[in-house]
Tab-separated table of C-alpha atoms and ligand atoms in Angstrom:
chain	number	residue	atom	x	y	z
A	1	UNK	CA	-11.620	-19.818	33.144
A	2	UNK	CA	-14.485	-17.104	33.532
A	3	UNK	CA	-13.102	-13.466	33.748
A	4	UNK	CA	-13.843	-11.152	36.288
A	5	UNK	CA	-17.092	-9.218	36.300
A	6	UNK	CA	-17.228	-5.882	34.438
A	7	UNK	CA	-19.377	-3.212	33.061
A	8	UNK	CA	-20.308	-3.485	29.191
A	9	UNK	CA	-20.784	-0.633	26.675
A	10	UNK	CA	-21.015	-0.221	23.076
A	11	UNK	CA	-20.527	3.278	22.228
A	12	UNK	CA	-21.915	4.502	18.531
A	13	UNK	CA	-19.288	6.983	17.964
A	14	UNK	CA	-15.618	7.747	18.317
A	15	UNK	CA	-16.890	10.724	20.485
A	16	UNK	CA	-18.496	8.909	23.027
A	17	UNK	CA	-16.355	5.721	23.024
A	18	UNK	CA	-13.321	8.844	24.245
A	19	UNK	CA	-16.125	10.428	26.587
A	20	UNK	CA	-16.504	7.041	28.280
A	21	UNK	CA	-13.161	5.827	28.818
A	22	UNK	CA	-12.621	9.453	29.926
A	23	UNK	CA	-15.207	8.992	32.375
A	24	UNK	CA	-13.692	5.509	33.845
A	25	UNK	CA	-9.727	6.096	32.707
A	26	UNK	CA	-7.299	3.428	33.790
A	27	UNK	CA	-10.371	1.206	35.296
A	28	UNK	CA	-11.590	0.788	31.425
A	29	UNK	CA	-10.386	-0.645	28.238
A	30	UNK	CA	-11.588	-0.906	24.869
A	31	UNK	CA	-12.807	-3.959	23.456
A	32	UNK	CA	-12.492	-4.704	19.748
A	33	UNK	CA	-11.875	-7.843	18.573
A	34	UNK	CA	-11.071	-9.356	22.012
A	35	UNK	CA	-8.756	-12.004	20.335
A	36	UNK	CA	-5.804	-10.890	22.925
A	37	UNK	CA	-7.630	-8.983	25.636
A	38	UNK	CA	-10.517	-11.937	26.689
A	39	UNK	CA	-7.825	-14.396	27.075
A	40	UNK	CA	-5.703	-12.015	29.471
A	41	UNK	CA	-9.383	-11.593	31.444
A	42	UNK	CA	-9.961	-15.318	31.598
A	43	UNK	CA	-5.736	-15.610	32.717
A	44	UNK	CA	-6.944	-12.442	34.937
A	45	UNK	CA	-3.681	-10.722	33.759
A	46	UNK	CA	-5.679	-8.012	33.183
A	47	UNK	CA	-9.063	-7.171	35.109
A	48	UNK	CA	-10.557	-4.005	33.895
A	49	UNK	CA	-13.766	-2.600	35.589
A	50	UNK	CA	-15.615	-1.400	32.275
A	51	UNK	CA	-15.239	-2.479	28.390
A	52	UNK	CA	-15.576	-0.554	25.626
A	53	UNK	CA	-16.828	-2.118	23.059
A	54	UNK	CA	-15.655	-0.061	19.428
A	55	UNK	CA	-17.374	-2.506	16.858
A	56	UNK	CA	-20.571	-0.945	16.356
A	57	UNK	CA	-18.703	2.198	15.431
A	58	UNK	CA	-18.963	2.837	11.884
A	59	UNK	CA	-16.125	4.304	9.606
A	60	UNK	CA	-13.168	2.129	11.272
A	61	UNK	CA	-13.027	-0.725	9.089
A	62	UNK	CA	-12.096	0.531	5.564
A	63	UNK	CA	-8.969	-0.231	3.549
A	64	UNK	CA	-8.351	1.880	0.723
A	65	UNK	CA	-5.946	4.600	-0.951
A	66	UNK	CA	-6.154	8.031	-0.454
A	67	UNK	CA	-3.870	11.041	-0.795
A	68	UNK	CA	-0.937	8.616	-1.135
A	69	UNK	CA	-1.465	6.471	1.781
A	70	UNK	CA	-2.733	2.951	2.340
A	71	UNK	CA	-5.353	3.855	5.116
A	72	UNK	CA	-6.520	1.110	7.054
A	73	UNK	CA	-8.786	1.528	9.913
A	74	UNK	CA	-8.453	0.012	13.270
A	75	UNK	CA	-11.283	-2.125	12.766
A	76	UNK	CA	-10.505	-3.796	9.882
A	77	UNK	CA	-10.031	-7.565	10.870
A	78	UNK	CA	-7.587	-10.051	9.544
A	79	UNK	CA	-9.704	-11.513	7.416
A	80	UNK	CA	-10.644	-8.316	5.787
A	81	UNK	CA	-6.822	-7.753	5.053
A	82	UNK	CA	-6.615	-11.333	4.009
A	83	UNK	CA	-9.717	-10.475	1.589
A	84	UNK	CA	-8.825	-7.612	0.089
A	85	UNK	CA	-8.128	-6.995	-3.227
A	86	UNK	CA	-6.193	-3.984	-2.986
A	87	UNK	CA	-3.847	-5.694	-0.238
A	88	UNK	CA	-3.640	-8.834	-2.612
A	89	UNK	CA	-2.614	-6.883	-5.776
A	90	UNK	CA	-0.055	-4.451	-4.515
A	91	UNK	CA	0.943	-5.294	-0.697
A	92	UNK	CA	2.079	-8.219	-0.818
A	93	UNK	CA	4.130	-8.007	2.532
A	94	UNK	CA	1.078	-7.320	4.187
A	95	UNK	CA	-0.964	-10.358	2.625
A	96	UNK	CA	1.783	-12.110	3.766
A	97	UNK	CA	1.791	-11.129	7.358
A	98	UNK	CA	-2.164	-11.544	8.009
A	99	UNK	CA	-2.084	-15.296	6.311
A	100	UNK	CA	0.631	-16.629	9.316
A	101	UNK	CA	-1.642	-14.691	12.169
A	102	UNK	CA	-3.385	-16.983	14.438
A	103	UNK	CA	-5.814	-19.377	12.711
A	104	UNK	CA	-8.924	-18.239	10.442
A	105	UNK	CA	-10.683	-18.143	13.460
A	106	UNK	CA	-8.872	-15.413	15.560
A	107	UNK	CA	-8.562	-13.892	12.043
A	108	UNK	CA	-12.267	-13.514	11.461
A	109	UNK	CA	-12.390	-11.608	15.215
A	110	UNK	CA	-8.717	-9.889	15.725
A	111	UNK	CA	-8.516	-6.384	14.423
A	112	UNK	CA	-5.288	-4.426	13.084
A	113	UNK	CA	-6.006	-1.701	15.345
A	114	UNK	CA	-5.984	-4.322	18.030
A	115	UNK	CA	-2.623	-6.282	17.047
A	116	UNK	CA	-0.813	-2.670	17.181
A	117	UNK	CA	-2.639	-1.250	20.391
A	118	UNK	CA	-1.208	-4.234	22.489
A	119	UNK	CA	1.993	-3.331	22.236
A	120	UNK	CA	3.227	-6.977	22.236
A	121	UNK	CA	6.594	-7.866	20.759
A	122	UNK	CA	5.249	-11.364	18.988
A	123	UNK	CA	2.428	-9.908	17.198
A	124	UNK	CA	2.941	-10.108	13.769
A	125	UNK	CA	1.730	-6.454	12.582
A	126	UNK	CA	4.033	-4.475	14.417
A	127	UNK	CA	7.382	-5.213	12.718
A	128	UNK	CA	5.339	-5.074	9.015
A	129	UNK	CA	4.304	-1.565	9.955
A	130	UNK	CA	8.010	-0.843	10.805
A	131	UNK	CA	9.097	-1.946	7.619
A	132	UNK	CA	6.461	0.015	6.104
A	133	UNK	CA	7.086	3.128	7.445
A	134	UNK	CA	3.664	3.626	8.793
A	135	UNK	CA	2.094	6.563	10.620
A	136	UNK	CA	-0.699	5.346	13.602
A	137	UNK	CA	-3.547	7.767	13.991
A	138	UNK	CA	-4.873	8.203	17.550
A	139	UNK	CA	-7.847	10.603	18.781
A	140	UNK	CA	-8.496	11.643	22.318
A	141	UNK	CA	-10.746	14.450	23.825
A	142	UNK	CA	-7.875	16.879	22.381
A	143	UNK	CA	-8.499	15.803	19.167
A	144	UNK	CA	-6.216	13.510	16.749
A	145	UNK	CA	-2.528	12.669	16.621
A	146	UNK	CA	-0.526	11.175	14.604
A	147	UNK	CA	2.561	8.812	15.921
A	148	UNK	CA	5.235	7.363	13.293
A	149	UNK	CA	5.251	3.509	14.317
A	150	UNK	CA	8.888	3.855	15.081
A	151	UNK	CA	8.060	5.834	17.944
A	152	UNK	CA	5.022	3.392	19.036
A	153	UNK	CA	6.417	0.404	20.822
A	154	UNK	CA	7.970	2.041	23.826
A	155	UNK	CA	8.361	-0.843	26.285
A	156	UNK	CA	7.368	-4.739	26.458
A	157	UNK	CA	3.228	-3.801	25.819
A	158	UNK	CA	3.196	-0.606	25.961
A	159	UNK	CA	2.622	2.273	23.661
A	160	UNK	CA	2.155	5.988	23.613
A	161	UNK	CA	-1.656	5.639	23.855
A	162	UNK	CA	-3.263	7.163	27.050
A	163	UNK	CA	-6.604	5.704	28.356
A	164	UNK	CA	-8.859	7.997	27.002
A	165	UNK	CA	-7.474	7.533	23.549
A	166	UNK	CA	-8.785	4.998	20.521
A	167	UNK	CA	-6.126	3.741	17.699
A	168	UNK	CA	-8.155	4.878	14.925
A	169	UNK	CA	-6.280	4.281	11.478
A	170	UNK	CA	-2.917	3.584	10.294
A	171	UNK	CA	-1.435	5.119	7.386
A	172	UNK	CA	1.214	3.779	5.043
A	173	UNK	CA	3.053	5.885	1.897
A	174	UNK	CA	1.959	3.977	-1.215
A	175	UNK	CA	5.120	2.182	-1.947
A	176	UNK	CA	6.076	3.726	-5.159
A	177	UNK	CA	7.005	1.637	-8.890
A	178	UNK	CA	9.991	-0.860	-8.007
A	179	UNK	CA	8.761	-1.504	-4.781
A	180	UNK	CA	8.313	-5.299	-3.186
A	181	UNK	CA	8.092	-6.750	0.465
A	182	UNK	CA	7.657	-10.212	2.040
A	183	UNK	CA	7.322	-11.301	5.499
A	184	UNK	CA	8.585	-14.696	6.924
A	185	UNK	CA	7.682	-16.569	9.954
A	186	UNK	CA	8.923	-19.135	11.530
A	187	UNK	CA	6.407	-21.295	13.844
A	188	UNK	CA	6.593	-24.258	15.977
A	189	UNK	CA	3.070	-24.831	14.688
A	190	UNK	CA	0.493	-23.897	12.693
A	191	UNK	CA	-1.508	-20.679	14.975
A	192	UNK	CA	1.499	-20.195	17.055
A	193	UNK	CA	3.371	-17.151	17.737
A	194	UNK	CA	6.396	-16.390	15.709
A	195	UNK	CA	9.766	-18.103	17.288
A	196	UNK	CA	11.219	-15.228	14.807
A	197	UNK	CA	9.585	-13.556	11.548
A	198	UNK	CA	10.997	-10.613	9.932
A	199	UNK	CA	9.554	-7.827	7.394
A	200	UNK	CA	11.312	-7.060	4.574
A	201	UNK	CA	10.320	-3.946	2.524
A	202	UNK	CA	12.665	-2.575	-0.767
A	203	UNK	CA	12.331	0.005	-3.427
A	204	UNK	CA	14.876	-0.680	-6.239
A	205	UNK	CA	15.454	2.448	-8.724
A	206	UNK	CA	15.737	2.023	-12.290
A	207	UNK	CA	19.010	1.358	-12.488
A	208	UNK	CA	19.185	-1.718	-10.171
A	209	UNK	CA	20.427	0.308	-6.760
A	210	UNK	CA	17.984	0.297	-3.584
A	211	UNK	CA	16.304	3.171	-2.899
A	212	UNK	CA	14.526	2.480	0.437
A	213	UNK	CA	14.858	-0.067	2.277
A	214	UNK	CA	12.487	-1.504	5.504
A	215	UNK	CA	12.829	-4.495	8.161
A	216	UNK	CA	10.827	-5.340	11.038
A	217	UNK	CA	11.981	-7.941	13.279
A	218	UNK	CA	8.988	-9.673	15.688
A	219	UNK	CA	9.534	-11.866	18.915
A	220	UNK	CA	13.473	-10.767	18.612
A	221	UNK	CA	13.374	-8.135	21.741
A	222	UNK	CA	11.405	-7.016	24.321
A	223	UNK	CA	10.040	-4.495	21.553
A	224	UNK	CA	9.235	-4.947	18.092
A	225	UNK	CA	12.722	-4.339	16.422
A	226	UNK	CA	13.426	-1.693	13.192
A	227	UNK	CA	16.845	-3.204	12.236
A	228	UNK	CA	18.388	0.305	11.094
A	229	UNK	CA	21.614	-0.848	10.987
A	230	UNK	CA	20.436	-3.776	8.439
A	231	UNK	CA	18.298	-0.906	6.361
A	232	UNK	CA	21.319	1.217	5.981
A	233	UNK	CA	23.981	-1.247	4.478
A	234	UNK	CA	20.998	-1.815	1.612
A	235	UNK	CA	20.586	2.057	0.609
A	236	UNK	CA	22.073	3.408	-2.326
A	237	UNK	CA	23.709	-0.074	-2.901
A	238	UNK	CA	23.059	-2.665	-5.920
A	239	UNK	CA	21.599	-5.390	-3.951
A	240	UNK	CA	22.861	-9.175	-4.564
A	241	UNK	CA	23.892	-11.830	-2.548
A	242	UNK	CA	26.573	-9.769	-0.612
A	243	UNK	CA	24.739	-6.976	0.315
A	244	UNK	CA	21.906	-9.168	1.569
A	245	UNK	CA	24.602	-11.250	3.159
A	246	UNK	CA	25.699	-8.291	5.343
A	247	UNK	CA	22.331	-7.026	6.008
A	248	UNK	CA	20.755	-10.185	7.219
A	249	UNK	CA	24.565	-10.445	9.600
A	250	UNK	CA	22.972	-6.979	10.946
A	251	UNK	CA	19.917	-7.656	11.320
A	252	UNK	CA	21.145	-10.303	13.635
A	253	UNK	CA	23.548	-8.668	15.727
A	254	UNK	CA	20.874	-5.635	16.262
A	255	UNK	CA	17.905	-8.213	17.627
A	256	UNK	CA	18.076	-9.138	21.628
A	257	UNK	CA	15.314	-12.056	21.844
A	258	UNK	CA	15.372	-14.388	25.142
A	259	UNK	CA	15.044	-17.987	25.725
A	260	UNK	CA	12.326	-19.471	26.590
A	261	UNK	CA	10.220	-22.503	24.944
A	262	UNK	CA	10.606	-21.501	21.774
A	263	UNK	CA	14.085	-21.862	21.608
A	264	UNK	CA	17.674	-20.139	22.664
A	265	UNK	CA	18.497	-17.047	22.035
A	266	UNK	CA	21.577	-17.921	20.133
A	267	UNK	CA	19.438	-19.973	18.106
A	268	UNK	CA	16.738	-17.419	17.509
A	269	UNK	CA	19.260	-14.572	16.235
A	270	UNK	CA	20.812	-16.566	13.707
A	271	UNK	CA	16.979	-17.246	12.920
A	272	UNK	CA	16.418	-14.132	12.610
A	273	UNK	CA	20.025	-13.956	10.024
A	274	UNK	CA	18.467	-16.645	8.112
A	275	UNK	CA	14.863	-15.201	7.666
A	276	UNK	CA	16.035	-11.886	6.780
A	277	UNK	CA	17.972	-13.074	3.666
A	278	UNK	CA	15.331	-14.926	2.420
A	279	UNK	CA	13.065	-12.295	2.778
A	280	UNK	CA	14.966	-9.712	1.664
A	281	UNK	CA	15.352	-11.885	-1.727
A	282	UNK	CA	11.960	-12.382	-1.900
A	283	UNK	CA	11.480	-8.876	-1.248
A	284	UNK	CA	13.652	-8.032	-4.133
A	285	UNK	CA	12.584	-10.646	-6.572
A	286	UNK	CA	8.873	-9.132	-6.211
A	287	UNK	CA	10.062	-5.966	-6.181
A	288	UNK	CA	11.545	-7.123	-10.044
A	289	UNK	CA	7.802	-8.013	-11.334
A	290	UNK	CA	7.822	-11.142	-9.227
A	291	UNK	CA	5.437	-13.395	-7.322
B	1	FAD	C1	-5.082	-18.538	19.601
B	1	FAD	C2	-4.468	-17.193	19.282
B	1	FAD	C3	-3.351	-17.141	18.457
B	1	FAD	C4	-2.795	-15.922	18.145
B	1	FAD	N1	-1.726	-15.885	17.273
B	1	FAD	C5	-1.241	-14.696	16.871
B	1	FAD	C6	-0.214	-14.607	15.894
B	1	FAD	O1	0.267	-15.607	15.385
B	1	FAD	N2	0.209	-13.379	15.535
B	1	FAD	C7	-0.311	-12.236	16.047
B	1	FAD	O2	0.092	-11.141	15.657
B	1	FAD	N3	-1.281	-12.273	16.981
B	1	FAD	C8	-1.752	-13.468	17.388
B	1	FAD	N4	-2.738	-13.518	18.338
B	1	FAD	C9	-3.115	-12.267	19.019
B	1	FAD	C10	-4.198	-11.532	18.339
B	1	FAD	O3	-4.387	-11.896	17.009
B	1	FAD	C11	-3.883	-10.072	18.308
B	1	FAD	O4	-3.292	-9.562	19.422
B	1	FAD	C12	-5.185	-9.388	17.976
B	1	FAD	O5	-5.089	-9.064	16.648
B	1	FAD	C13	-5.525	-8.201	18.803
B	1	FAD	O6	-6.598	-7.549	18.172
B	1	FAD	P1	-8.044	-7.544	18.795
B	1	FAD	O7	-8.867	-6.748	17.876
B	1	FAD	O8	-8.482	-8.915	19.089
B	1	FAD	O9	-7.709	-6.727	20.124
B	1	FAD	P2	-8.346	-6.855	21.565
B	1	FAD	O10	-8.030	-8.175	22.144
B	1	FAD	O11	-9.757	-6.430	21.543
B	1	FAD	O12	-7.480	-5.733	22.303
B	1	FAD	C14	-6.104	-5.900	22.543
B	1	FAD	C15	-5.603	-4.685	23.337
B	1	FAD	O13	-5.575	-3.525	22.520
B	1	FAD	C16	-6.472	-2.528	23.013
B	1	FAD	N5	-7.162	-1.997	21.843
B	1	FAD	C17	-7.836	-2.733	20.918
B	1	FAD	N6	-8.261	-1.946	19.925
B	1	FAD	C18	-7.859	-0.697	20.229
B	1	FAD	C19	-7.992	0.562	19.568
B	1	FAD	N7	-8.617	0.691	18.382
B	1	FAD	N8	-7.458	1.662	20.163
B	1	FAD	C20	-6.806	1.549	21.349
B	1	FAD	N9	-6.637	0.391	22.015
B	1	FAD	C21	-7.152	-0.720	21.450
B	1	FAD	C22	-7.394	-3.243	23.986
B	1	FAD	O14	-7.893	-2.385	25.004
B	1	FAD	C23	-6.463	-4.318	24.536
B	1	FAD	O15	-5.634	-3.766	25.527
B	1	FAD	C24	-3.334	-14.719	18.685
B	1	FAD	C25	-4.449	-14.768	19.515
B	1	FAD	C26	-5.021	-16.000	19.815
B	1	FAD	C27	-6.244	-16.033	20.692
């Protein structure tokens, strides 16, 4: 299908990409990689009067440390992630998540900024970031903000950003020695959205015990899913097959996913039990010098 008609700019700057959705508020959304938004215009699910286009500005695409943060800006695409050498050698949770988005295709267009903006339970991004601890940067006409991603999924698509604000870079703590992640996906297909997939993120001290411990949980509620309950039973504990037993058991019990094509929900929360014990032992055996 075509979409509806609209209005097309490509702003040069962050300043003038928030003076023109300022201008046109609610009637006007930013375009970036357009790998979720032109298929809602073509479904008209969503019919905005003016697009702003970000990807001429320049500064929003770089992934690199800095002050103890993995900074990523909102333009960086999948395939940049996917590319990078930095995200190869020491975030390997990450790597993981961008290889089982989409196809290389939508990978060479979608942005990270993008996958977070939309708000939508089954992107992959959202529960890694969770995991990660990560901090989203937003600026509006008032200047920036920061949000901690467990505050940024608020409702089924929806986030804290208002209209005349631009997701400009997200910000993760530099997992420290001893760390190791790992995110699994299950898929009906190859490209598909995730029936379940979970994000797994541990720091094991010295002496064997867990110091931190992060999981995501996509497509397993009407928001993407920090399983607390799961991260707590993990924390200050020696983690073997018991521990990760129990957490995986409450991991389960705290997602709330629905039928639907993809499966039962019955089916998709013991899913999510048997992805987050493989992941969290994948998490672990990386975070012991492993692959
Ligand atoms: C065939 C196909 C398969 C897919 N499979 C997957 C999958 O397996 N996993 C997955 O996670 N995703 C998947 N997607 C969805 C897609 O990859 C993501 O949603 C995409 O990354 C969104 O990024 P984008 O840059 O394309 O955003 P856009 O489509 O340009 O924008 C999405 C929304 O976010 C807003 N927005 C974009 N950038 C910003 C910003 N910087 N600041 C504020 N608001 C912003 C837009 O206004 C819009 O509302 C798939 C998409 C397709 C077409």
């Amino acid at each position: 299908m075509i979409p509806p008609s609209f209005d097309y700019y490509v702003p040069n700057s962050v300043n003038d990409a928030i003076g023109m959705l300022q201008k046109y508020g609610a009637e006007a959304k930013i375009l970036s990689g357009g790998m979720s938004l032109i298929p809602l215009m073509k479904l008209r699910l969503a019919n905005p009067a003016y697009l702003i286009d970000i990807n001429r500005i320049s500064g929003l695409d770089h992934i690199k440390e800095a002050d103890g943060l993995l900074r990523i800006g909102a333009l960086a695409r999948e395939a940049d992630l996917e590319k990078s050498d930095l995200v190869r050698s020491k975030y390997p949770v990450l790597l993981d998540t961008t290889l089982v988005i989409a196809d290389p295709l939508v990978r060479n267009r979608a942005t990270i900024g993008g996958n977070l903006a939309h708000g939508d339970p089954a992107n992959d991004h959202p529960a890694t970031m969770l995991a990660l601890e990560a901090e989203i940067v937003v600026v509006g006409s008032q200047g920036e903000r920061k949000i901690p991603v467990t505050s940024f999924f608020t409702a089924l698509f929806t986030t804290p950003l208002s209209s005349g604000e631009i997701l400009t870079e997200i910000r993760i703590p530099i997992p420290p020695p001893g760390s190791g992640g790992a995110y699994l996906k299950l898929e009906r297909k190859v490209g598909d959205f995730a029936t379940a997939a979970v994000a797994a993120q541990l720091t094991i001290a010295k002496g064997g015990v867990c110091e931190k411990a992060g999981i995501g949980l996509t497509n397993a509620g009407p928001r993407p899913v920090k399983a607390k309950k799961a991260e707590d039973v993990l924390r200050g504990k020696r983690i073997d097959d018991e521990t990760i037993r129990q957490a995986a058991q409450l991991a389960s019990e705290e997602s709330d996913p629905k039928s639907d094509l993809r499966g039962p929900a019955e089916y998709k929360r013991d899913l999510v039990r048997v992805l987050t014990g493989r992941a969290l032992h994948r998490a672990l055996e990386r975070a012991q010098g492993g692959k």
